Amino acid sequence: MKPPPFEYYAPTTVEEAVAHLAEHGYDAKPLAGGQSLIPMMNFRLAQPAILVDLNNIAELSFIRPEDDGGLSIGAMTRHQMVEKDAQVVERAPLINETMPKIATSQIRSRGTFGGSLAHADPSAELVAVSVALDGNFKVVGPQGERWVPANEFFLGLFTSVLEPEELLVEINLPPFPERTGWSLMEIARRPHDFCLIGVVAVLTLDEKDQCQQAKLVYLSAGDGPVEAHQAAELLKGQALTAEAIQAAAETAASADIDPSSDIHATAEFRRHLANVLARRALGEALERAISNTQ
Amino acid sequence: MSDLFDVAITVNGILYEREVEPRLLLSDFLRHDLGLTGTHVGCEHGVCGACTILFDGDPVRSCLMFAVQAQGHEVLTVEGLGAIDDLHPIQEAFWEAHGLQCGFCTPGFLTTLVPFLEENPDPSEEEIRDAISGNLCRCTGYKHIVDAVKLAAEKMRA
Ligand SMILES: Cc1cc2nc3c(=O)[nH]c(=O)nc-3n(C[C@H](O)[C@H](O)[C@H](O)COP(=O)(O)OP(=O)(O)OC[C@H]3O[C@@H](n4cnc5c(N)ncnc54)[C@H](O)[C@@H]3O)c2cc1C
Ligand code: FES
Ligand code: FES
């Protein structure tokens, strides 16, 4: 099918874009890579009266190392650019490992880092990863800018704290602490498809190689990114033995998440996968944390 | 109808100047406005890969872009790859290795493979399968297509 008619604006600055959004409110939508919005428009699931195209706003496309060791990424930076960037490899290895798992090369050439987050799809890898990495989102609206931590940004299915007249402009990733390891594990029917379920693990060890901090964030396990708080609590202060990891994975799969059934998988099967994946992801994160201390 | 926009888009080395409605998909612009029907349309939601073109050298879904967004950019479609009597090595390889049957999916495979083989002159089978995982073929089966990509890589290295 084809999208219904709409008015089209292609501003070249954030200020202009926000002004268009402020003028039109709920009738307008920003257009980033279009890799989620245009399919919805082609099927007429979305029928915005006004599109504000962000693709000519050069100031939104950048990857900038910060003095504190962190990294900032502009909202319109394409997946493909993040995937190939050497600073991302060095400062945000989990992001580097995530990028090739997002769709296929022909989608990553257009899709954007910020679009993926603003879309707030609970199956999107970057949504869970940004929560696991304690990302911070810079949002600009007619009243100015505000910063929103990743774990407060996502409100539910395709819903974030963004108001219709606001733009997500930048994502800041804090420096990776020392003695930290990470892992992203997912199961998809075909590589690069949205996954049936997936999990991101980030572990930080103390001087005694015990768990100082653990994060386990699921994707495709609920209406948004789902943090397995109870499992993480079990690990804190513990030696990360195979038994401790097993217990945490079981808690995560049985108590922390509430997956649903659909034509792709039953809730029960998703819980089974959630357990296996958490065990593997925590194992890999631990190995990497140990090798990062040497 | 909404306002028309003037666009100047280079397609296969030729500059085309047209007026477009913002909602016109790039795939439909190529097929209907320019008559370049080599770019095929299968699903219009980014899944099948038949509409893949090169946009400033990168493979993109032409069904997930508006023509107005291509203003000032360069597009390469399957028509720009080679001519009947002067095929691109990837086209030759698909022909020789039986990499197509009906050919509906083929333009998308070919355009996807141009940058892939330029960046990866000697890909493993696994890398090839990964590279074509965004292109669906409903009749040839992927075995011959993978063989064709291997042959294409050989030809391009020679
Ligand atoms: C076949 C296919 C497979 C895919 N597989 C995956 C996958 O496995 N994993 C995955 O994570 N994604 C996948 N995607 C989605 C892809 O990553 C998209 O690029 C991404 O979800 C949306 O980014 P975009 O830049 O294309 O945004 P758009 O489609 O342009 O926008 C999406 C939504 O966000 C809003 N928006 C965009 N940018 C901003 C901004 N800066 N500020 C405020 N609002 C904004 C838009 O108004 C719109 O509502 C797939 C897409 C396709 C077509
Ligand atoms: S028609 Fe564009 S991907 Fe199928
Ligand atoms: S050759 Fe017929 S769909 Fe691929």
PDB file of N, CA, C and O and ligand atoms in Angstrom, chain B residues 99-106 109 136-141 145, ligand 3:
ATOM      1  N   GLY B  99      21.833 -18.570 -10.566  1.00  0.00           N
ATOM      2  CA  GLY B  99      21.458 -17.863  -9.336  1.00  0.00           C
ATOM      3  C   GLY B  99      20.071 -17.244  -9.388  1.00  0.00           C
ATOM      4  O   GLY B  99      19.697 -16.491  -8.500  1.00  0.00           O
ATOM      5  N   LEU B 100      19.324 -17.497 -10.459  1.00  0.00           N
ATOM      6  CA  LEU B 100      17.954 -16.988 -10.513  1.00  0.00           C
ATOM      7  C   LEU B 100      17.051 -17.922 -11.325  1.00  0.00           C
ATOM      8  O   LEU B 100      17.517 -18.647 -12.194  1.00  0.00           O
ATOM      9  N   GLN B 101      15.768 -17.866 -10.962  1.00  0.00           N
ATOM     10  CA  GLN B 101      14.760 -18.559 -11.774  1.00  0.00           C
ATOM     11  C   GLN B 101      13.819 -17.505 -12.354  1.00  0.00           C
ATOM     12  O   GLN B 101      13.969 -17.075 -13.483  1.00  0.00           O
ATOM     13  N   CYS B 102      12.852 -17.033 -11.550  1.00  0.00           N
ATOM     14  CA  CYS B 102      11.935 -16.022 -12.094  1.00  0.00           C
ATOM     15  C   CYS B 102      12.584 -14.650 -12.170  1.00  0.00           C
ATOM     16  O   CYS B 102      12.171 -13.806 -12.951  1.00  0.00           O
ATOM     17  N   GLY B 103      13.585 -14.406 -11.308  1.00  0.00           N
ATOM     18  CA  GLY B 103      14.303 -13.141 -11.359  1.00  0.00           C
ATOM     19  C   GLY B 103      13.672 -12.009 -10.577  1.00  0.00           C
ATOM     20  O   GLY B 103      14.204 -10.900 -10.587  1.00  0.00           O
ATOM     21  N   PHE B 104      12.566 -12.283  -9.883  1.00  0.00           N
ATOM     22  CA  PHE B 104      11.907 -11.184  -9.163  1.00  0.00           C
ATOM     23  C   PHE B 104      12.818 -10.596  -8.084  1.00  0.00           C
ATOM     24  O   PHE B 104      12.913  -9.386  -7.916  1.00  0.00           O
ATOM     25  N   CYS B 105      13.520 -11.482  -7.378  1.00  0.00           N
ATOM     26  CA  CYS B 105      14.348 -11.037  -6.254  1.00  0.00           C
ATOM     27  C   CYS B 105      15.712 -10.535  -6.697  1.00  0.00           C
ATOM     28  O   CYS B 105      16.428  -9.910  -5.928  1.00  0.00           O
ATOM     29  N   THR B 106      16.099 -10.859  -7.943  1.00  0.00           N
ATOM     30  CA  THR B 106      17.492 -10.714  -8.373  1.00  0.00           C
ATOM     31  C   THR B 106      18.038  -9.278  -8.311  1.00  0.00           C
ATOM     32  O   THR B 106      19.158  -9.086  -7.825  1.00  0.00           O
ATOM     33  N   PHE B 109      19.255  -8.628  -4.850  1.00  0.00           N
ATOM     34  CA  PHE B 109      20.476  -9.364  -4.514  1.00  0.00           C
ATOM     35  C   PHE B 109      21.687  -8.679  -5.149  1.00  0.00           C
ATOM     36  O   PHE B 109      22.712  -8.473  -4.505  1.00  0.00           O
ATOM     37  N   LEU B 136      14.963 -11.953   0.212  1.00  0.00           N
ATOM     38  CA  LEU B 136      14.223 -13.211   0.142  1.00  0.00           C
ATOM     39  C   LEU B 136      14.107 -13.672  -1.306  1.00  0.00           C
ATOM     40  O   LEU B 136      13.826 -12.882  -2.208  1.00  0.00           O
ATOM     41  N   CYS B 137      14.326 -14.972  -1.532  1.00  0.00           N
ATOM     42  CA  CYS B 137      14.086 -15.575  -2.840  1.00  0.00           C
ATOM     43  C   CYS B 137      13.103 -16.705  -2.632  1.00  0.00           C
ATOM     44  O   CYS B 137      13.309 -17.559  -1.788  1.00  0.00           O
ATOM     45  N   ARG B 138      12.007 -16.686  -3.364  1.00  0.00           N
ATOM     46  CA  ARG B 138      10.971 -17.696  -3.164  1.00  0.00           C
ATOM     47  C   ARG B 138      11.050 -18.826  -4.164  1.00  0.00           C
ATOM     48  O   ARG B 138      10.217 -19.714  -4.142  1.00  0.00           O
ATOM     49  N   CYS B 139      11.985 -18.817  -5.135  1.00  0.00           N
ATOM     50  CA  CYS B 139      11.964 -19.952  -6.053  1.00  0.00           C
ATOM     51  C   CYS B 139      13.312 -20.589  -6.354  1.00  0.00           C
ATOM     52  O   CYS B 139      13.384 -21.799  -6.493  1.00  0.00           O
ATOM     53  N   THR B 140      14.394 -19.841  -6.443  1.00  0.00           N
ATOM     54  CA  THR B 140      15.664 -20.486  -6.790  1.00  0.00           C
ATOM     55  C   THR B 140      16.168 -21.374  -5.655  1.00  0.00           C
ATOM     56  O   THR B 140      16.735 -22.435  -5.890  1.00  0.00           O
ATOM     57  N   GLY B 141      15.962 -20.898  -4.419  1.00  0.00           N
ATOM     58  CA  GLY B 141      16.624 -21.545  -3.288  1.00  0.00           C
ATOM     59  C   GLY B 141      17.983 -20.887  -3.166  1.00  0.00           C
ATOM     60  O   GLY B 141      18.522 -20.378  -4.145  1.00  0.00           O
ATOM     61  N   ILE B 145      22.282 -19.392  -5.308  1.00  0.00           N
ATOM     62  CA  ILE B 145      22.616 -17.966  -5.139  1.00  0.00           C
ATOM     63  C   ILE B 145      23.970 -17.836  -4.436  1.00  0.00           C
ATOM     64  O   ILE B 145      24.828 -17.049  -4.859  1.00  0.00           O
TER      65      ILE B 145
HETATM   66  S1  FES C   3      14.386 -16.065  -8.507  1.00  0.00           S
HETATM   67 FE1  FES C   3      12.258 -16.078  -8.172  1.00  0.00          FE
HETATM   68  S2  FES C   3      12.126 -15.158  -6.220  1.00  0.00           S
HETATM   69 FE2  FES C   3      14.227 -15.392  -6.464  1.00  0.00          FE
END
